[in-house]
Coordinates of N, CA and C in Angstrom, one line a residue:
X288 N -95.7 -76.3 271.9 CA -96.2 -76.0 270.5 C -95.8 -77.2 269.7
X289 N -96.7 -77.8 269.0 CA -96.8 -79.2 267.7 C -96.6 -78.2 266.7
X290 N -95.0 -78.8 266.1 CA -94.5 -78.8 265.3 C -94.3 -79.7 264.0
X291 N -95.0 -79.2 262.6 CA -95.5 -80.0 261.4 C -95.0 -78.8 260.2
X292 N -94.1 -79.4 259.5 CA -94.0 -78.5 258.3 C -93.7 -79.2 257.0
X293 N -94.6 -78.8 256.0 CA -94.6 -79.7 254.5 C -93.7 -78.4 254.3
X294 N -93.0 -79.0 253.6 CA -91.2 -78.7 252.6 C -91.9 -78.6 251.0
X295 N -91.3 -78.0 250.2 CA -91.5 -78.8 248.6 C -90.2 -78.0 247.8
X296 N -89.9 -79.2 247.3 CA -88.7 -78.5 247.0 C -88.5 -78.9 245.3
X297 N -87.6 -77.8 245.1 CA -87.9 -78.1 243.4 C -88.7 -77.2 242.7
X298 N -88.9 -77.4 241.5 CA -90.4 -76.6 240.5 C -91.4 -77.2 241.1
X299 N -92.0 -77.8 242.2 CA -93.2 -78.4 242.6 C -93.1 -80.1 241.7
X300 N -91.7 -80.1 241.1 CA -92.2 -81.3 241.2 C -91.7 -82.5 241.9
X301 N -91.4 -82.4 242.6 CA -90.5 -83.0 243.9 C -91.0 -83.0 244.9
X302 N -92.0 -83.4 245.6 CA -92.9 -83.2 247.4 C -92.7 -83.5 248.0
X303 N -91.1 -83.2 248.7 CA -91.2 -84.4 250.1 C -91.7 -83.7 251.5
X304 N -92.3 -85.1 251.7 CA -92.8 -85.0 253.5 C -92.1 -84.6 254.2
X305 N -91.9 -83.2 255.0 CA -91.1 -83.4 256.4 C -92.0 -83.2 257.3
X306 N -91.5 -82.5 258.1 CA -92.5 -82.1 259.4 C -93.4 -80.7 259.1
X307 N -94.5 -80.7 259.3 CA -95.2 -79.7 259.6 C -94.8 -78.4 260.4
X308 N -95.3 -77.0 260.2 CA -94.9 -76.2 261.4 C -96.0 -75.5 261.7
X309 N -97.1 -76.2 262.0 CA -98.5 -75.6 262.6 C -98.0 -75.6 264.2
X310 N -98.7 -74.7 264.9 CA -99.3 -74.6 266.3 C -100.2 -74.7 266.6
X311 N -100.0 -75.8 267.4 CA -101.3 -75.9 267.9 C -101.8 -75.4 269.2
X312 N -103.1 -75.3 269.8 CA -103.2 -74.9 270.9 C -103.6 -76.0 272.3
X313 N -104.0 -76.1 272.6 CA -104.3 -76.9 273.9 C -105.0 -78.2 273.9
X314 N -106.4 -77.2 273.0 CA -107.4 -78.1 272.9 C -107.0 -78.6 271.4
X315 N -106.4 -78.1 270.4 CA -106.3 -79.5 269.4 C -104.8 -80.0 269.6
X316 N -104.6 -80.2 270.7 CA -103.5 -81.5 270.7 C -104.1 -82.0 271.3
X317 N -105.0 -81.5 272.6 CA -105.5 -82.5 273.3 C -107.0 -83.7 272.2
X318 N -107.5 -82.7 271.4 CA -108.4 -83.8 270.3 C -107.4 -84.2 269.2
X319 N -106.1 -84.3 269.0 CA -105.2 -85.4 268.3 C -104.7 -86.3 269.0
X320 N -104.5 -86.0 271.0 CA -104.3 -87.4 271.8 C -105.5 -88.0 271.7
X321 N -106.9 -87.8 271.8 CA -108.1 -88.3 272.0 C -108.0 -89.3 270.7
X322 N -107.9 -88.7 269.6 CA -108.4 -89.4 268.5 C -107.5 -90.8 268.6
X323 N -106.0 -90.2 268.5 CA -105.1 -91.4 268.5 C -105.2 -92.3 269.6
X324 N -105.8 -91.9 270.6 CA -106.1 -92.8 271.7 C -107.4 -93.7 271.3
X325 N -108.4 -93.6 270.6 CA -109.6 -94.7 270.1 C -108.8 -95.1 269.1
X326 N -108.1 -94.4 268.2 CA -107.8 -96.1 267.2 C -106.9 -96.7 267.8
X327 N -105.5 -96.4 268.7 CA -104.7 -97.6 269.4 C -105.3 -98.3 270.4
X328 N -106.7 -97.9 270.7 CA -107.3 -98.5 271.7 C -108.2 -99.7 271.1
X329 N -108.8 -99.5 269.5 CA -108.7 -100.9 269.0 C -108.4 -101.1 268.1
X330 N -107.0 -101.2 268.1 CA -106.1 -101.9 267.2 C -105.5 -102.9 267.5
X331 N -105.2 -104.0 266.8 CA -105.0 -105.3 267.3 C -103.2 -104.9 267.2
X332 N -102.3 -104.3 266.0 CA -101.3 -104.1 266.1 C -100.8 -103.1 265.3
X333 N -99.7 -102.3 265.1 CA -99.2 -101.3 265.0 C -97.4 -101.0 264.6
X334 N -97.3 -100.2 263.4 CA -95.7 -100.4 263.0 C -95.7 -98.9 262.9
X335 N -94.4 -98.3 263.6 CA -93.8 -97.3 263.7 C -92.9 -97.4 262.5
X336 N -92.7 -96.2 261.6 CA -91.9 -96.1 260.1 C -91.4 -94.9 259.8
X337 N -90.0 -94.4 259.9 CA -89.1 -93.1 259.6 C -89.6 -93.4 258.3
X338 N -90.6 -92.1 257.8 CA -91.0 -91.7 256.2 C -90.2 -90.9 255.4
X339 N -89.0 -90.2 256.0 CA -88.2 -89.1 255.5 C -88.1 -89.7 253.7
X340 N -88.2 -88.7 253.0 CA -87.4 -88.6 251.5 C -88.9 -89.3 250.7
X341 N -90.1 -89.8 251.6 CA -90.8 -90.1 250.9 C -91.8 -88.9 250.2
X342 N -92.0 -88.7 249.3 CA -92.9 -87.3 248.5 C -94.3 -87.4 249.0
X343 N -94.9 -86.4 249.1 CA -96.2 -86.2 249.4 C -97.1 -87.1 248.1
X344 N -96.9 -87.4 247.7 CA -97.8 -88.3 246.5 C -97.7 -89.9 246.3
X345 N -96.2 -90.2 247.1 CA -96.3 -91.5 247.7 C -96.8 -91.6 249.3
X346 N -96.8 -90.5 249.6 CA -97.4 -90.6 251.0 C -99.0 -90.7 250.8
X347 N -99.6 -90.0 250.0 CA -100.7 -90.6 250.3 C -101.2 -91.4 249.3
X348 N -100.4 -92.5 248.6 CA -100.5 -93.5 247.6 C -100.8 -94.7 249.0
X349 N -99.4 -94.7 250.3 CA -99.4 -94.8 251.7 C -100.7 -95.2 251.9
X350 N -101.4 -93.7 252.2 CA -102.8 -94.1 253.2 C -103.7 -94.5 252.6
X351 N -103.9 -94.9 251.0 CA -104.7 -95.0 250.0 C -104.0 -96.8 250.8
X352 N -103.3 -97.2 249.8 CA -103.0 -98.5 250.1 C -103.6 -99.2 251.5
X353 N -103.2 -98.7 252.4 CA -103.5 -98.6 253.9 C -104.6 -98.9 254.0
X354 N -105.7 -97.4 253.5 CA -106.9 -97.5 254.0 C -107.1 -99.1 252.8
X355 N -107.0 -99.3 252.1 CA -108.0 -100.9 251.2 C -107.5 -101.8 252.2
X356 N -106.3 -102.1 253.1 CA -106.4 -102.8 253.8 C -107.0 -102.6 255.5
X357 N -107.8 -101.9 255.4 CA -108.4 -101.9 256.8 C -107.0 -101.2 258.0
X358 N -106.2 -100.4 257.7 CA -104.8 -100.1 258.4 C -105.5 -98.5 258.1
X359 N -105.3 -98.0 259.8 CA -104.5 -96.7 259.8 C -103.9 -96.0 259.9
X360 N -103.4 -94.9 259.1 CA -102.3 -94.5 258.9 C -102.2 -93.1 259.4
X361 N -100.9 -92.6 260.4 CA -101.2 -91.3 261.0 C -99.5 -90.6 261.0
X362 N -99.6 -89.3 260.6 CA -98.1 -89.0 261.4 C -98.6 -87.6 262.6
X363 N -98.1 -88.4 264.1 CA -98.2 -87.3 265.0 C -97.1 -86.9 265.3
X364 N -96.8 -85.9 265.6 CA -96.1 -85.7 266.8 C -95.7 -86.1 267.6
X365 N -94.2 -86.8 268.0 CA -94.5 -88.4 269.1 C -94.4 -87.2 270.2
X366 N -94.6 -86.5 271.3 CA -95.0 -86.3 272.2 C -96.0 -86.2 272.5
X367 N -97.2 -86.1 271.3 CA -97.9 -86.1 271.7 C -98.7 -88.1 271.7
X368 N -97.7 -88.2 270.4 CA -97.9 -89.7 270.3 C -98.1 -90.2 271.6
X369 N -96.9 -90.3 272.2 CA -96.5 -91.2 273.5 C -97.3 -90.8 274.5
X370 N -98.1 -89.7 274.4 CA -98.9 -89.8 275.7 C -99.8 -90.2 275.4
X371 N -100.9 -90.3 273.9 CA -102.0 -91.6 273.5 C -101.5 -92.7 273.7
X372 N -100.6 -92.8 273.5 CA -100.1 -94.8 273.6 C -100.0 -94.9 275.3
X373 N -99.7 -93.6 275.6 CA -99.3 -94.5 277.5 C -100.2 -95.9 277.9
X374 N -101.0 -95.1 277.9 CA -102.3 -96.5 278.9 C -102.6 -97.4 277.5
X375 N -101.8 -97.9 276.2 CA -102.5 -98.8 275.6 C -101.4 -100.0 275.3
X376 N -102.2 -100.9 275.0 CA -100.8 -102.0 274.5 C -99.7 -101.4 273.7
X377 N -99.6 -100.3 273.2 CA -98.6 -100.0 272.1 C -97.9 -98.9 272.5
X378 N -97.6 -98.9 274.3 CA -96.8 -98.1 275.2 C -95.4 -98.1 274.9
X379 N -95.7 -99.4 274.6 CA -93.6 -99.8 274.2 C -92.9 -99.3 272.9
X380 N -94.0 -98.8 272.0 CA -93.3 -98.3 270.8 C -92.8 -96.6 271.7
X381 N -93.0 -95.6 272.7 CA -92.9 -94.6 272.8 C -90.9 -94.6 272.9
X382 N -90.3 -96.0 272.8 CA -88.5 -95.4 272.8 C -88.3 -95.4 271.1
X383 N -89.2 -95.5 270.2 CA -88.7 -95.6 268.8 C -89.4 -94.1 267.8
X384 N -90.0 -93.7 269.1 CA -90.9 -92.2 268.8 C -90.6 -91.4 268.7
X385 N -88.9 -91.2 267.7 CA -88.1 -89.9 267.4 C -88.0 -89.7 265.9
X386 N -87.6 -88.7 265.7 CA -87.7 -88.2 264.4 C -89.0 -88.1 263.4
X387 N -89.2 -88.4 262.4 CA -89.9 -88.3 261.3 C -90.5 -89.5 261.3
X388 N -91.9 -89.9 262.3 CA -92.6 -91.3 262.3 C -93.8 -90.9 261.6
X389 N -94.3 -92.3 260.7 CA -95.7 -92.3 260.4 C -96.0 -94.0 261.2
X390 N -97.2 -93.5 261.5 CA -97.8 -95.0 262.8 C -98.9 -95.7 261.7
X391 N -98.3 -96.7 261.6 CA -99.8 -97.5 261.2 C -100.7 -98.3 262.4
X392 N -101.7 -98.6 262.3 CA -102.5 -99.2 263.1 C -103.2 -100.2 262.1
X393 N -102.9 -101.5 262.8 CA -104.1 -102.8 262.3 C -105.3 -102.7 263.2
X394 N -106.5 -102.6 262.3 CA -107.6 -102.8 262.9 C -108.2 -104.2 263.1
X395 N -108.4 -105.4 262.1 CA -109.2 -106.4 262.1 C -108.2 -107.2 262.3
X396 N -106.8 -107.2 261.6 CA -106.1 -108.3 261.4 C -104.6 -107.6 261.8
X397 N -104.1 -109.0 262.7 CA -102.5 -108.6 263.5 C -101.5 -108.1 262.7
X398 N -101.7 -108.8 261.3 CA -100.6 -108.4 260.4 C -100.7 -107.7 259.1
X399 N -102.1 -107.3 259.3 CA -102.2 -106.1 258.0 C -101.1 -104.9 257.7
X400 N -100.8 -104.5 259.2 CA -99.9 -103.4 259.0 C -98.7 -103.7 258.8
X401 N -98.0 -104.8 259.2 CA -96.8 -105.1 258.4 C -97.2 -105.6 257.0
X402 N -98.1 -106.3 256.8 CA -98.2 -106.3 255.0 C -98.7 -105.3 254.6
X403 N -98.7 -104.0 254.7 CA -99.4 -102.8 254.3 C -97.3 -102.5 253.3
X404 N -96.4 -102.4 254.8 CA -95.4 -101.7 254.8 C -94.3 -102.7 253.4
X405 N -94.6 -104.0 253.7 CA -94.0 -104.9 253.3 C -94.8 -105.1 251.6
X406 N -95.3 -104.7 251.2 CA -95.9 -104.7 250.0 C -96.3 -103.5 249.6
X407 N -96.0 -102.4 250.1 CA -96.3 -100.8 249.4 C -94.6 -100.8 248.8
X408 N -95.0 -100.3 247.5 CA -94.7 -100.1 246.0 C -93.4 -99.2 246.5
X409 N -93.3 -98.3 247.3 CA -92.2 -97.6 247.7 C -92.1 -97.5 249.5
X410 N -91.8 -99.0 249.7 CA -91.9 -99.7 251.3 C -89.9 -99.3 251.2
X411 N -89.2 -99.5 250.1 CA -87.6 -99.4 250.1 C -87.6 -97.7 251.1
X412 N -88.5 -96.7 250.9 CA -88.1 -95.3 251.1 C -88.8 -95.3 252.6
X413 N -89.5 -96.3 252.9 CA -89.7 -96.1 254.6 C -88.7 -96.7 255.5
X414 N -88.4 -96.8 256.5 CA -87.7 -97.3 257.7 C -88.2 -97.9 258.5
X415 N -88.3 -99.0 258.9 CA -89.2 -99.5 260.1 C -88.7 -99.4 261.5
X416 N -89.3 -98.8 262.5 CA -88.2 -98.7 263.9 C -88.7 -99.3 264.6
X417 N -90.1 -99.7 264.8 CA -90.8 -101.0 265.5 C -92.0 -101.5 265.2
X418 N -92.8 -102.7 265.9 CA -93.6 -102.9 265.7 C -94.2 -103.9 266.9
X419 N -95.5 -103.7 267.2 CA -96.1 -103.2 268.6 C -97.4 -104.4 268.2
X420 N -96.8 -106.1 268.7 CA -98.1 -106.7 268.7 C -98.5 -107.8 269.9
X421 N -99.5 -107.8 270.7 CA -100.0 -108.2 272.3 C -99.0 -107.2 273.2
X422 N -99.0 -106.0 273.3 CA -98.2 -105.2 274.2 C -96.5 -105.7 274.3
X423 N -96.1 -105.9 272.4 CA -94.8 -106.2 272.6 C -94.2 -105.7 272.0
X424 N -92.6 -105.5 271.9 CA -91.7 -104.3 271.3 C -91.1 -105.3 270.3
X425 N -91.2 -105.4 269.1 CA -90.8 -106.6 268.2 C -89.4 -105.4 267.0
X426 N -88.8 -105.5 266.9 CA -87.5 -105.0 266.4 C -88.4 -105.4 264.5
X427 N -87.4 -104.5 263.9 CA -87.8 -104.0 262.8 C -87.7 -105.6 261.7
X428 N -86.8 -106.0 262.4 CA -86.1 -107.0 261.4 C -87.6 -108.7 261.6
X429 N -88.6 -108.2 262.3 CA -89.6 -109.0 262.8 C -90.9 -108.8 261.4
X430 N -90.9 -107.4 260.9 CA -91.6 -107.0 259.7 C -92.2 -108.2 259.0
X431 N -91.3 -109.2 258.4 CA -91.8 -110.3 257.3 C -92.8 -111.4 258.5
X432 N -92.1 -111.7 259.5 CA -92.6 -112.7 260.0 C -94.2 -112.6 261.2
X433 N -94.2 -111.0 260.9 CA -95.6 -110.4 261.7 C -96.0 -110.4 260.5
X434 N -95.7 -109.9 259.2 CA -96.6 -109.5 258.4 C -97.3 -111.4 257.6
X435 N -96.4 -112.5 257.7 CA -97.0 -113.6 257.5 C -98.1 -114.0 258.3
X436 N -98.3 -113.6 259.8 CA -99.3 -113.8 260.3 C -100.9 -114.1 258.9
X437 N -101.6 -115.0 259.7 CA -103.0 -115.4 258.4 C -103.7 -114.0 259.0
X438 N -104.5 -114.0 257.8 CA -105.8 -113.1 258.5 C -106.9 -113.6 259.2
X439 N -107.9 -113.2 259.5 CA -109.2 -114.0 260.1 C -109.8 -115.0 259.7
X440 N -109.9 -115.2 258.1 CA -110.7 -116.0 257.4 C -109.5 -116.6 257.3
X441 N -108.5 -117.1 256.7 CA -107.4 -117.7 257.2 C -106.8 -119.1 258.2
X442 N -107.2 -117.7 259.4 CA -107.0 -118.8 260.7 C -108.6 -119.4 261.3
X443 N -109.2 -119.1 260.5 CA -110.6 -119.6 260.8 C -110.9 -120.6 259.7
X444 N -110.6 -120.5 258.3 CA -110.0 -121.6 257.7 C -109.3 -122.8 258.2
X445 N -107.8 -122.6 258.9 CA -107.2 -123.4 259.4 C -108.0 -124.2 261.0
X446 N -108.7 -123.2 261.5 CA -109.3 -123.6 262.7 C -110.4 -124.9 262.4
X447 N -111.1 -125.0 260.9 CA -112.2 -125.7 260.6 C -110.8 -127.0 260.5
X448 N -109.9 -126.9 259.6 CA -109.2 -127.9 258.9 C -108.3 -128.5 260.6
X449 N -108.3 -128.3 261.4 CA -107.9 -128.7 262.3 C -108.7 -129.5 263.4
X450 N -110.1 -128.9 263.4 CA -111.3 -129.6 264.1 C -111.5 -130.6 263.3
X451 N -111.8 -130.8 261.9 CA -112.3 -131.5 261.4 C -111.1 -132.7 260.9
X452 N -110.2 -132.8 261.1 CA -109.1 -133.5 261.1 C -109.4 -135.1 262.0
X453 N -110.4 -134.7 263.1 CA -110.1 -136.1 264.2 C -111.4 -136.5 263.3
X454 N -112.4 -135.6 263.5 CA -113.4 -136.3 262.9 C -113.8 -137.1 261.9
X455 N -113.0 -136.7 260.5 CA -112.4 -137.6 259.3 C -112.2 -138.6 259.8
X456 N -110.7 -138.5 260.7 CA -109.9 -139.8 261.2 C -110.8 -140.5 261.8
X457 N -111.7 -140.5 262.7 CA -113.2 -141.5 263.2 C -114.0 -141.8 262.8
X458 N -114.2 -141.0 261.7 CA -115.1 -142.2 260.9 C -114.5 -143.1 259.8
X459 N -113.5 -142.8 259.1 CA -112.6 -143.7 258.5 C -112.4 -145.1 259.4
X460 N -112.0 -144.4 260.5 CA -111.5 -146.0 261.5 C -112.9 -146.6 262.0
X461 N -114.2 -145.8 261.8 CA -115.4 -146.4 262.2 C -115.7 -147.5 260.5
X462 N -115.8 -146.5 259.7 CA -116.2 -147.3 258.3 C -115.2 -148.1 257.8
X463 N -113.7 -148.6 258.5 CA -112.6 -149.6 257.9 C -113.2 -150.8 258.0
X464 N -114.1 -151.5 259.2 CA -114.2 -153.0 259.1 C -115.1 -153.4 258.3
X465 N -116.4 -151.9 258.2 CA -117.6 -152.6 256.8 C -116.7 -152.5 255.2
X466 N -115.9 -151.8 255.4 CA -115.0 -151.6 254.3 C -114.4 -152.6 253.4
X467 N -113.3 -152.8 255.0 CA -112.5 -154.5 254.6 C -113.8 -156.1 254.3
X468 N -115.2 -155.6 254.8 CA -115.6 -156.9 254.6 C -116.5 -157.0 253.0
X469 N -116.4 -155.7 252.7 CA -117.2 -155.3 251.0 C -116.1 -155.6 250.8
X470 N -114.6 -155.6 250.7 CA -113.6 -155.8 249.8 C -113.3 -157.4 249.6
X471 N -113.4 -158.3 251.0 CA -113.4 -159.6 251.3 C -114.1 -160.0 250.3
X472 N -115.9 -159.8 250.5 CA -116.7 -160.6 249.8 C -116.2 -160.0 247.8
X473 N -115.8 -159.1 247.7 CA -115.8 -158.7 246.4 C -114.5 -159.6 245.6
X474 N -113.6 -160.0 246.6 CA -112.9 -161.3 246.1 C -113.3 -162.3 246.4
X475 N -113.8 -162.6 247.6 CA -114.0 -164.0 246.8 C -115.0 -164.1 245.9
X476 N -115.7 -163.4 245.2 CA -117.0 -163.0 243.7 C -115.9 -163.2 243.0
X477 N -115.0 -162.2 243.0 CA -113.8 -162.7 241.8 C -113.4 -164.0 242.2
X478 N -112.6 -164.4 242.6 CA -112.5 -166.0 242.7 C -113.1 -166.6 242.0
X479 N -114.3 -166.5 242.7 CA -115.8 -167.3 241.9 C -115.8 -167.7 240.5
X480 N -115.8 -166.2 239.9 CA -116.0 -166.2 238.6 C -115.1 -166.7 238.1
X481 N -114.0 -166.9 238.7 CA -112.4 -167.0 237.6 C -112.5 -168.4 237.6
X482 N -113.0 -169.1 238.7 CA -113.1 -170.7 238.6 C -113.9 -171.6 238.6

């Protein structure tokens, strides 16, 4: 039985996330592995995050943020998590798949999902426990330096400024000797005139 229970505590004005306590039956855990199995299936990378104490109104402040960056955002059940992730690069997050996880998923770009985590407004009230990029287990404290990754236009930016780098350099060293000999004749014109 998948176990999910929203808490609310307070006069309603206090929401925090915990776990759910629905049951499910067979067939919808098995269409919650399916689904979570097509987005880690293309996702480029992925951050596991203990959400405890965060309110249901920052949580889905969360998927709002999330979704404008092309990231998505899920909380399952890690048993059922870890058997979507078995067969995908992001197998190795299933030893950080305890307690109270929300999973993000990058879809276009490697490091959206750590800049999702690393730039949400109340990123202090999540916990990072891993982060899952080319089928690898990257420790929490990796956050800043995955989330620096460029994005596409970026590294496709840098890819032009790097091709085009030699080519500059070749024709500069092609156009130096007609260069040096316009500079030549343009002194001795000065010369000329001065004497």
């Amino acid at each position: 039985m998948s176990v999910i229970r929203v808490s609310t505590y307070g006069h309603g004005s206090r929401t925090l996330l915990t776990e759910v306590n629905v049951a499910l039956n067979l067939d919808g855990k098995k269409a919650i592995v399916e689904d979570l199995m097509v987005v880690a299936g293309s996702a480029m990378s992925a951050v596991a995050a203990d959400y405890r104490g965060l309110t249901v109104s920052e949580a889905n402040a969360l998927r709002k943020f999330a979704r404008a960056a092309g990231v998505d955002v899920g909380v399952y059940r890690n048993t059922l998590a870890r058997r979507a992730l078995k067969d995908t690069d992001f197998a190795c997050l299933s030893d950080v798949l305890t307690g109270p996880i929300v999973l993000l998923f990058a879809q276009a770009d490697p490091g959206a999902a750590a800049r999702v985590l690393r730039d949400f407004e109340f990123a202090e009230k999540l916990t990072v426990r891993g982060l899952a990029l080319g089928g690898q287990l990257l420790a929490a404290s990796q956050l800043k330096a995955v989330a620096s990754l460029p994005t596409l236009h970026e590294a496709l930016g840098q890819l032009v400024c790097v091709m085009k780098a030699p080519i500059t350099k070749f024709v500069r060293t092609v156009n130096e000797p007609a260069a040096q000999m316009v500079r030549a004749f343009a002194a001795v014109g000065d010369q000329k005139k001065a004497a």
